[in-house]
PDB file of C-alpha atoms in Angstrom:
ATOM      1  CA  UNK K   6     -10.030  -1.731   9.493  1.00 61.00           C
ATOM      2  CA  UNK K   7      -7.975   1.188   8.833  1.00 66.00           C
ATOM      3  CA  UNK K   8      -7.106   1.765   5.033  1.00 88.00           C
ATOM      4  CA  UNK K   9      -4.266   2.951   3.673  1.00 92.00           C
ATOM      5  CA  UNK K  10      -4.531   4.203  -0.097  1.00 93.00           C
ATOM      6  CA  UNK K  11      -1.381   4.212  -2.555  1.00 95.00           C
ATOM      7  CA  UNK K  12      -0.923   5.770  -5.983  1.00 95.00           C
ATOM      8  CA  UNK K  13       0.094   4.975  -8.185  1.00 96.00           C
ATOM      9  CA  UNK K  14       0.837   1.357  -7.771  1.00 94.00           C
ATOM     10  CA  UNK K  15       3.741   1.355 -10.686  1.00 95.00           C
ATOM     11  CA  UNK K  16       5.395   3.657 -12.686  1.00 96.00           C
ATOM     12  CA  UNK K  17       7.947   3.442 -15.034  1.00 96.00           C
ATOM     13  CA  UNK K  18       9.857   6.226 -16.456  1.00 94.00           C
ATOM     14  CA  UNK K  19      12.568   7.935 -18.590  1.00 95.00           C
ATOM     15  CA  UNK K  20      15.852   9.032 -16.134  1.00 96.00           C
ATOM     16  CA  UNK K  21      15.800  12.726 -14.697  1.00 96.00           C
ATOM     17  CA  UNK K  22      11.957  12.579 -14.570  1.00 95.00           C
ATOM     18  CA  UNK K  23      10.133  13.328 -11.565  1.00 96.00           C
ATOM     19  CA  UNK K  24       7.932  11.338  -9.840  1.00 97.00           C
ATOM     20  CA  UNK K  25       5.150  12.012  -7.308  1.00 97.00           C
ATOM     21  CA  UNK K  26       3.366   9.573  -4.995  1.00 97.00           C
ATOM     22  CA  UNK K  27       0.462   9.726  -3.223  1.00 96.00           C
ATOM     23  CA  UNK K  28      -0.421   8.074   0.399  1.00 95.00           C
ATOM     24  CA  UNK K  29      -4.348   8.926   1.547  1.00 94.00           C
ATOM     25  CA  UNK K  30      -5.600   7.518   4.513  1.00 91.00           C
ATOM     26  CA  UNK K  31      -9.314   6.714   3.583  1.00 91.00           C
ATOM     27  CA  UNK K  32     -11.034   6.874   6.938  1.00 85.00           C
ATOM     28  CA  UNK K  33      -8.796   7.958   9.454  1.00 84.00           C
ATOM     29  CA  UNK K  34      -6.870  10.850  10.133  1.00 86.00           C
ATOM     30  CA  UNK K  35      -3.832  10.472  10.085  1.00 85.00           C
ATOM     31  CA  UNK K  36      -1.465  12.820  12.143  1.00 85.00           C
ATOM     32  CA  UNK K  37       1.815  10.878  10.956  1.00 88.00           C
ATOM     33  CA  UNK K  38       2.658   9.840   7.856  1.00 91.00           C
ATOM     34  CA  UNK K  39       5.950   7.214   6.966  1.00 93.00           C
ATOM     35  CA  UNK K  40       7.957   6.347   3.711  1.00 96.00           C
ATOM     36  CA  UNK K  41      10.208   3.276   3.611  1.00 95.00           C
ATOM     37  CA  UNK K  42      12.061   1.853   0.895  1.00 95.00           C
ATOM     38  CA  UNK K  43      12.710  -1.729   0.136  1.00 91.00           C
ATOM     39  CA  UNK K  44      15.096  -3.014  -2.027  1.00 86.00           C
ATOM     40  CA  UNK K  45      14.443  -7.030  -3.491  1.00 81.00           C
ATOM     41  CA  UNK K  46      14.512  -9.787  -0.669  1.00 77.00           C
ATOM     42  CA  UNK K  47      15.277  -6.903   1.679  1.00 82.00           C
ATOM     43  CA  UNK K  48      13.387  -5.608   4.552  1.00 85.00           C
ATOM     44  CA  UNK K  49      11.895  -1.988   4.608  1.00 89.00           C
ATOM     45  CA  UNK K  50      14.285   0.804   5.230  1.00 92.00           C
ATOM     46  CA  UNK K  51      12.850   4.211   6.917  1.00 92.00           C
ATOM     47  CA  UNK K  52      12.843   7.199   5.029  1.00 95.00           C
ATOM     48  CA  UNK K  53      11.352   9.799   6.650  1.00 94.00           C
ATOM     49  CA  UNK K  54       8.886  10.560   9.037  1.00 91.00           C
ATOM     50  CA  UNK K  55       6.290  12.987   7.692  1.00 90.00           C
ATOM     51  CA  UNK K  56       3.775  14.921  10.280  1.00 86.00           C
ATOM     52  CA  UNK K  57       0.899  16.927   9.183  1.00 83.00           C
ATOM     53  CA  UNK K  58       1.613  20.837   8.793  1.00 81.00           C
ATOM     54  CA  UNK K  59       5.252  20.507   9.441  1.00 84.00           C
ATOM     55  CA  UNK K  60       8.670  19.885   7.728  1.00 88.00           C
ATOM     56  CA  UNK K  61       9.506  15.755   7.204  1.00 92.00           C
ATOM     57  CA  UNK K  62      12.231  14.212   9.664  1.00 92.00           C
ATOM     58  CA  UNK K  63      14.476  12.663   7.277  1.00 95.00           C
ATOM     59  CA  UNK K  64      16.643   9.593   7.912  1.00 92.00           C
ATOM     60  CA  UNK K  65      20.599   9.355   7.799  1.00 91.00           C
ATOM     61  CA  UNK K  66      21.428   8.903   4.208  1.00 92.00           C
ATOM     62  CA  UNK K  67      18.288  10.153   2.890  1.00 94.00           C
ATOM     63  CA  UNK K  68      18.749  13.502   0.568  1.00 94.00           C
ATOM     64  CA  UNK K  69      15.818  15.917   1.457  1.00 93.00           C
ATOM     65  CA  UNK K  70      16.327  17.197  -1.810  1.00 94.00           C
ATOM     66  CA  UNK K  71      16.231  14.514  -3.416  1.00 96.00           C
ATOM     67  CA  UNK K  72      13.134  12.959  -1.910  1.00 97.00           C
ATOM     68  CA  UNK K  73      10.773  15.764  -1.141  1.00 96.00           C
ATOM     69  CA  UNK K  74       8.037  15.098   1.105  1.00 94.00           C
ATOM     70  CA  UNK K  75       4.409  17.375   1.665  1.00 91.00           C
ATOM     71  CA  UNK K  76       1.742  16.691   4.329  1.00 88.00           C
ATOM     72  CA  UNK K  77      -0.622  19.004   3.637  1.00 82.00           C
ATOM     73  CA  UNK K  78      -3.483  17.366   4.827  1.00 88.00           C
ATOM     74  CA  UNK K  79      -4.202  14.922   7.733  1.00 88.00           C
ATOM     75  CA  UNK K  80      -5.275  12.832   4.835  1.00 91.00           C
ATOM     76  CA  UNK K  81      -2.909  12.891   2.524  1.00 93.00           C
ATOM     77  CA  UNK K  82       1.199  12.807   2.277  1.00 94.00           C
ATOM     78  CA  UNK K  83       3.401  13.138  -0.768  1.00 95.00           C
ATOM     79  CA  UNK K  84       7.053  12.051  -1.827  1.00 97.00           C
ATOM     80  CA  UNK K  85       7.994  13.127  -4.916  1.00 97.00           C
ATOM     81  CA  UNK K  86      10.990  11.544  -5.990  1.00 97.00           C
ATOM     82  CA  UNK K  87      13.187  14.435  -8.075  1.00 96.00           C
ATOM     83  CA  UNK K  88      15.534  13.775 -11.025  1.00 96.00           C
ATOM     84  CA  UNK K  89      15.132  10.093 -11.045  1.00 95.00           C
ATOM     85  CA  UNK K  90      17.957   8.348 -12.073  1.00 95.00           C
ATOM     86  CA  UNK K  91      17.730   4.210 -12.259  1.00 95.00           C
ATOM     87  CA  UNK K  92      19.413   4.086  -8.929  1.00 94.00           C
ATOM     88  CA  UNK K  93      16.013   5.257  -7.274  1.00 95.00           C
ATOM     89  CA  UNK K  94      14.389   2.101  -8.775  1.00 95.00           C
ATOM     90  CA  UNK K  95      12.610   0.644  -5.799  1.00 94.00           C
ATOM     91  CA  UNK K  96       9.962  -0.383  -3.648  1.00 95.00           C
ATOM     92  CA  UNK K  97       8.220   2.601  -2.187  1.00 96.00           C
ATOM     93  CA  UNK K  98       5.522   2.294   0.788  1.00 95.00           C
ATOM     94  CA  UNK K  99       4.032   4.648   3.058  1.00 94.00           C
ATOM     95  CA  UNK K 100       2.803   4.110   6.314  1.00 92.00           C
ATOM     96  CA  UNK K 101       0.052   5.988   8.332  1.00 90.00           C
ATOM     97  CA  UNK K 102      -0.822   6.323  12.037  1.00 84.00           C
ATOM     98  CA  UNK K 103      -3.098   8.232  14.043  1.00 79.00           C
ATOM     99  CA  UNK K 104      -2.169  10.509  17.164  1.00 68.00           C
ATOM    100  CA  UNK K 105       0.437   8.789  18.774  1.00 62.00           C
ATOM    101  CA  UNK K 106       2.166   6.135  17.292  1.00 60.00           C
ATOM    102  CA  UNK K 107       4.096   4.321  19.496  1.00 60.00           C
ATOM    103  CA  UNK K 108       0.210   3.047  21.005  1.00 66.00           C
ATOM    104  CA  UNK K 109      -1.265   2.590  17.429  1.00 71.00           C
ATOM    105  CA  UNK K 110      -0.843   0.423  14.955  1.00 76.00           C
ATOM    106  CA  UNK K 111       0.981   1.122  11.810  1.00 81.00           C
ATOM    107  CA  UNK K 112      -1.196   0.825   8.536  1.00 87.00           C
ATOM    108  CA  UNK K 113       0.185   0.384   5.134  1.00 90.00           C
ATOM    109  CA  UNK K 114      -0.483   1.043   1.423  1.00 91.00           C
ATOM    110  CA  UNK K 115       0.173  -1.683  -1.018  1.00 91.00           C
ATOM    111  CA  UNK K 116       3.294   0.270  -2.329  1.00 93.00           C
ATOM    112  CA  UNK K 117       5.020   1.825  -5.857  1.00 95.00           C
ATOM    113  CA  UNK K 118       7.269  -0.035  -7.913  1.00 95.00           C
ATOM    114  CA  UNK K 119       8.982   2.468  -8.951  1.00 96.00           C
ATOM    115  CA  UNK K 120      11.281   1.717 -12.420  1.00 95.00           C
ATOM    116  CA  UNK K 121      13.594   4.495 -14.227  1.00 95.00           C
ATOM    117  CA  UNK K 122      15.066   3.462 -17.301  1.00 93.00           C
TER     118      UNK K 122
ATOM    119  CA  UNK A  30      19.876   1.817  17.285  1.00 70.00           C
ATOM    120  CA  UNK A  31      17.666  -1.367  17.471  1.00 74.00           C
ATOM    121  CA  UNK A  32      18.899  -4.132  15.563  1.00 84.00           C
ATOM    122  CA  UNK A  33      16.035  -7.053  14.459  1.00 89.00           C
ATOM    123  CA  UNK A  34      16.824 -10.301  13.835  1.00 92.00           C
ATOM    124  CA  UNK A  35      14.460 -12.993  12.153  1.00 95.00           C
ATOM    125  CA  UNK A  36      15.313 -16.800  11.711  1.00 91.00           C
ATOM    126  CA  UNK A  37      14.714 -18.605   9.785  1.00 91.00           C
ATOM    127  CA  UNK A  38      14.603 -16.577   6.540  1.00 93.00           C
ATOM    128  CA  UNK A  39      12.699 -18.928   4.561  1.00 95.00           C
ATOM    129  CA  UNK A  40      10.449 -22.179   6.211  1.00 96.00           C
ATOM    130  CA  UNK A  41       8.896 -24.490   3.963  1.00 97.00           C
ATOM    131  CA  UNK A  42       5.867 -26.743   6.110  1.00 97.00           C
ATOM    132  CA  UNK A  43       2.995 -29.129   4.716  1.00 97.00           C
ATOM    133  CA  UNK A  44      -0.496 -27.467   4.986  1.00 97.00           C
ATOM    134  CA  UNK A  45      -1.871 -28.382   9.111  1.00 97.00           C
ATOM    135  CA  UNK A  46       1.690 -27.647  10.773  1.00 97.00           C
ATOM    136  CA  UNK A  47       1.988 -25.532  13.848  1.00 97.00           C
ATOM    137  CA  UNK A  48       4.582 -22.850  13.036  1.00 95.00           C
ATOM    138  CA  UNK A  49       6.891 -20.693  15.284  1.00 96.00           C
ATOM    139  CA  UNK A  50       8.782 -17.579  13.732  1.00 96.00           C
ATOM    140  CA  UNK A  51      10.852 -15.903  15.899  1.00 96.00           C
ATOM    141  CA  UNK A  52      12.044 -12.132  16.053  1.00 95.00           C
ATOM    142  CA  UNK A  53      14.803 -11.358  17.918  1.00 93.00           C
ATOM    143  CA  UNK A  54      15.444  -7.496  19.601  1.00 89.00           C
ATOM    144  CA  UNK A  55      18.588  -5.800  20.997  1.00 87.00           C
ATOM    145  CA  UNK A  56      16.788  -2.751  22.740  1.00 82.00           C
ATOM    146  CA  UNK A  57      14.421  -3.854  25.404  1.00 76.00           C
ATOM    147  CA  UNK A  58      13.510   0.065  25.596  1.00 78.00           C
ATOM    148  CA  UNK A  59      10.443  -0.787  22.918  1.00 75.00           C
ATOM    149  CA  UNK A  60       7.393   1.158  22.583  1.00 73.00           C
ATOM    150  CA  UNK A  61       5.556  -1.766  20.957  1.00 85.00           C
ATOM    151  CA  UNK A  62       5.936  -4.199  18.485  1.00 88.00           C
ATOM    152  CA  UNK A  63       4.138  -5.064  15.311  1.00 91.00           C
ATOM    153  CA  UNK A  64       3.440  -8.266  13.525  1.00 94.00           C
ATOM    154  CA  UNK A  65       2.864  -8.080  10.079  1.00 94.00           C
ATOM    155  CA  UNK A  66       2.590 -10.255   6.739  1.00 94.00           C
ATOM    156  CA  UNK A  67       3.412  -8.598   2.994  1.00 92.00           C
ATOM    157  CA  UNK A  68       2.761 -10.436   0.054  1.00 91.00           C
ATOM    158  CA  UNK A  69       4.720 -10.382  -3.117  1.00 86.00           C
ATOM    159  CA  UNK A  70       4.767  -7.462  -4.949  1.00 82.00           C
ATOM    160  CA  UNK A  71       2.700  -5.660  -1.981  1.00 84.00           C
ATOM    161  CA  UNK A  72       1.933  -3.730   0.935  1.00 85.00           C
ATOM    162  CA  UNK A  73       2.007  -4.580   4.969  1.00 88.00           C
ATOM    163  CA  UNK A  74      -0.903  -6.118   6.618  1.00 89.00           C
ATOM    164  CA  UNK A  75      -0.727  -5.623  10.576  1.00 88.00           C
ATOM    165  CA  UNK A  76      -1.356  -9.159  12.399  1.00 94.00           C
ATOM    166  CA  UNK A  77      -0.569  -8.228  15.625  1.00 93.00           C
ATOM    167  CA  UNK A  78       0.300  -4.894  17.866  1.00 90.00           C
ATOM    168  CA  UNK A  79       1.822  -5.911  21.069  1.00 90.00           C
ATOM    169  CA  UNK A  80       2.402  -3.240  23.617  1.00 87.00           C
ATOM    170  CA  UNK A  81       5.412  -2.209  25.433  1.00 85.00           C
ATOM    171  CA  UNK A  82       3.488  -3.633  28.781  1.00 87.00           C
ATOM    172  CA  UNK A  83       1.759  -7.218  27.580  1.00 90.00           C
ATOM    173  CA  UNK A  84       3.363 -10.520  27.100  1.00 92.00           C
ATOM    174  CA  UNK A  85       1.056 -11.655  23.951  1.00 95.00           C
ATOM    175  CA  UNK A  86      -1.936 -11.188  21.475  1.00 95.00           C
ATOM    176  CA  UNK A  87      -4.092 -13.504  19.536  1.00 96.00           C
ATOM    177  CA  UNK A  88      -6.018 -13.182  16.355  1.00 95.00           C
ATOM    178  CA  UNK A  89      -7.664 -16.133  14.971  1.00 96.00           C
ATOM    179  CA  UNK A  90      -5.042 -18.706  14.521  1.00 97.00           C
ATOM    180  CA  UNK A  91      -1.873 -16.473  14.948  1.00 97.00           C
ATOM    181  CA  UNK A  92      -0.981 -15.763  18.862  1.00 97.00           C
ATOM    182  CA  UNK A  93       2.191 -13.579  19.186  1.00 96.00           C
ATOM    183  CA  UNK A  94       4.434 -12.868  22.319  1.00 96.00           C
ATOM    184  CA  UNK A  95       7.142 -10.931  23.955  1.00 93.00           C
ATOM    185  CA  UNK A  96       9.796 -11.604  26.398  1.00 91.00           C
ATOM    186  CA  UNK A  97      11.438  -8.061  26.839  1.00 87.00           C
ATOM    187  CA  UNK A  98      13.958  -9.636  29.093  1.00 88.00           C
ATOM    188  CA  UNK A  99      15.276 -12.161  26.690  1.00 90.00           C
ATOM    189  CA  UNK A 100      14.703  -9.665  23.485  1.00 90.00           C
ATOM    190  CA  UNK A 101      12.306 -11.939  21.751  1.00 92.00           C
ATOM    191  CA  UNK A 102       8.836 -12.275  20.133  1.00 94.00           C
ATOM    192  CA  UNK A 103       7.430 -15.315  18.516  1.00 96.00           C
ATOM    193  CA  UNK A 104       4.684 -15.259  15.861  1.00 97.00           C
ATOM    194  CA  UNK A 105       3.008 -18.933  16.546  1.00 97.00           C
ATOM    195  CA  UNK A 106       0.504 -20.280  13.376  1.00 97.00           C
ATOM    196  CA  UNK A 107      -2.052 -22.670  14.503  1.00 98.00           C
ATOM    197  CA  UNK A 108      -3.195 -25.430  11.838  1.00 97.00           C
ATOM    198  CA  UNK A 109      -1.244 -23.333   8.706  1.00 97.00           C
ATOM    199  CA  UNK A 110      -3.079 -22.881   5.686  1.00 97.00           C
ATOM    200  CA  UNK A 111      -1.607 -22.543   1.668  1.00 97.00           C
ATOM    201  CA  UNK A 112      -3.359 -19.113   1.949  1.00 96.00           C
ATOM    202  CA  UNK A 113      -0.479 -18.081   4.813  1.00 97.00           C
ATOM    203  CA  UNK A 114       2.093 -17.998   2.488  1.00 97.00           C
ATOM    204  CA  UNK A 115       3.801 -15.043   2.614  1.00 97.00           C
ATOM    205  CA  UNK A 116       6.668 -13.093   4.039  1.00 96.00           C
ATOM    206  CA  UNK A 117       6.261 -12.170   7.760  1.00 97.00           C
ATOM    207  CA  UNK A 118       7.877  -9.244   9.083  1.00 95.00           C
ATOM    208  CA  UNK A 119       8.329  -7.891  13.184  1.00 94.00           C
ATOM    209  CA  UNK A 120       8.987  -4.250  13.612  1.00 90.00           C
ATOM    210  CA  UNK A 121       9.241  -2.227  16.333  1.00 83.00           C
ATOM    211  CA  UNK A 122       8.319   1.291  16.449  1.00 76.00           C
ATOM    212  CA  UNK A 123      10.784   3.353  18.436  1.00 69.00           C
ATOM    213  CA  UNK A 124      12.736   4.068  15.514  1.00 71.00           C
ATOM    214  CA  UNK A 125      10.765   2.001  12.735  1.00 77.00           C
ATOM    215  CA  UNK A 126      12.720  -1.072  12.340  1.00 85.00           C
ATOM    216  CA  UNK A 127      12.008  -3.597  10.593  1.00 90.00           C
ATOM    217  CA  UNK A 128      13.468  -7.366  10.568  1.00 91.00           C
ATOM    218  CA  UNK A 129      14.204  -8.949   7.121  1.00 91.00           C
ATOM    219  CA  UNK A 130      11.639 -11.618   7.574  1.00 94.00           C
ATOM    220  CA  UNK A 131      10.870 -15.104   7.051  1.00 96.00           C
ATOM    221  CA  UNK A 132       9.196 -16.245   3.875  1.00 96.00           C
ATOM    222  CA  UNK A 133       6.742 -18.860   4.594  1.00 97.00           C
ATOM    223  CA  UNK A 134       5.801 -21.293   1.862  1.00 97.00           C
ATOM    224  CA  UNK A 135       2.904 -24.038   3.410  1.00 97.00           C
ATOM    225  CA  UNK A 136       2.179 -26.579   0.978  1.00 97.00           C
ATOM    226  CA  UNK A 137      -1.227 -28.211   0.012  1.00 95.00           C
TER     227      UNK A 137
END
């Protein structure tokens, strides 16, 4: 099946540091990319919605600022989280699709634990 | 906006149960609808896609269904294994939402 890549898988670091995650899709192109969030026991929150070649649709709540996102590739999204504080500790995962989504399944990485101290 | 609902959170069954976790929906206007199981600590694995139009898929031992008209899915388990243990979660894919999930803990 369809693989979703993730990296890095943890990453703990000092507050105001910025972080960058990668999402590949290893054998599929993927034309739309996703980022949730998920806090402990909870259930996965929507970020943003990323789409190759064009500007992210960001959720209500969700600083584009704050959480920049780049899909520069059909391959390959970004979210770089920027001057991390330990309130962005979380559970990061992207999801990828291929040309229209609401026919395709969703495919997932296995997610960054994401820890700022 | 779509709201999900998934009872029970947490089921606890001895390994060879039959298993029924349910997923409840508030906006019958769905695209489709996604089964899918995430271990601790990890990722999403898809199950099951149902479409918009169909009433069910199976896989193996897992058969899911929807009922548009009464907002519902089940995710049924045939024979359950120690190896299902996980969280299951239904999502639909209008708007990405996600239900909280049940954690399923089958004993040997």
């Amino acid at each position: 099946g369809a693989v979703v890549s993730q990296h890095p898988s943890r990453v703990i670091c000092k507050s105001g540091t910025s972080v960058k995650i990668e999402c590949r899709s290893l054998d599929f192109q993927a034309t739309t990319m996703f980022w949730y969030r998920q806090f402990p026991k909870q259930s996965l929150m929507l970020m943003a919605t990323s789409n190759e070649g064009s500007k992210a649709t960001y959720e209500q709540g969700v600083e584009k600022d704050k959480f920049l996102i780049n899909h520069a590739s059909l391959t390959l999204s970004t979210l770089t989280v920027t001057s991390a504080h330990p309130e962005d500790s979380s559970f990061y995962i992207c999801s990828a699709t291929s040309t229209d989504y609401s026919n395709q399944p969703q495919h997932f990485g296995d997610g960054t634990r994401l820890s700022i101290l | 906006k779509q709201e999900v609902t998934q009872i029970p959170a947490a089921l606890s069954v001895p390994e060879g149960e039959n298993l029924v976790l349910n997923c409840s929906f508030t906006d019958s206007a769905i695209y489709n609808l996604q089964w899918f199981r995430q271990d601790p600590g990890k990722g999403l694995t898809s199950l099951l896609l149902i479409q918009s139009s169909q009433r069910e898929q199976t896989s193996g031992r897992l058969n899911a269904s929807l009922d548009k008209s009464s907002g519902r899915s089940t995710l049924y388990i045939a024979a359950s294994q120690p190896g299902d243990s996980a969280t299951y979660l239904c999502a639909f894919f209008n708007d990405m939402r996600f239900g909280a999930g049940t954690r399923l803990t089958v004993k040997p």
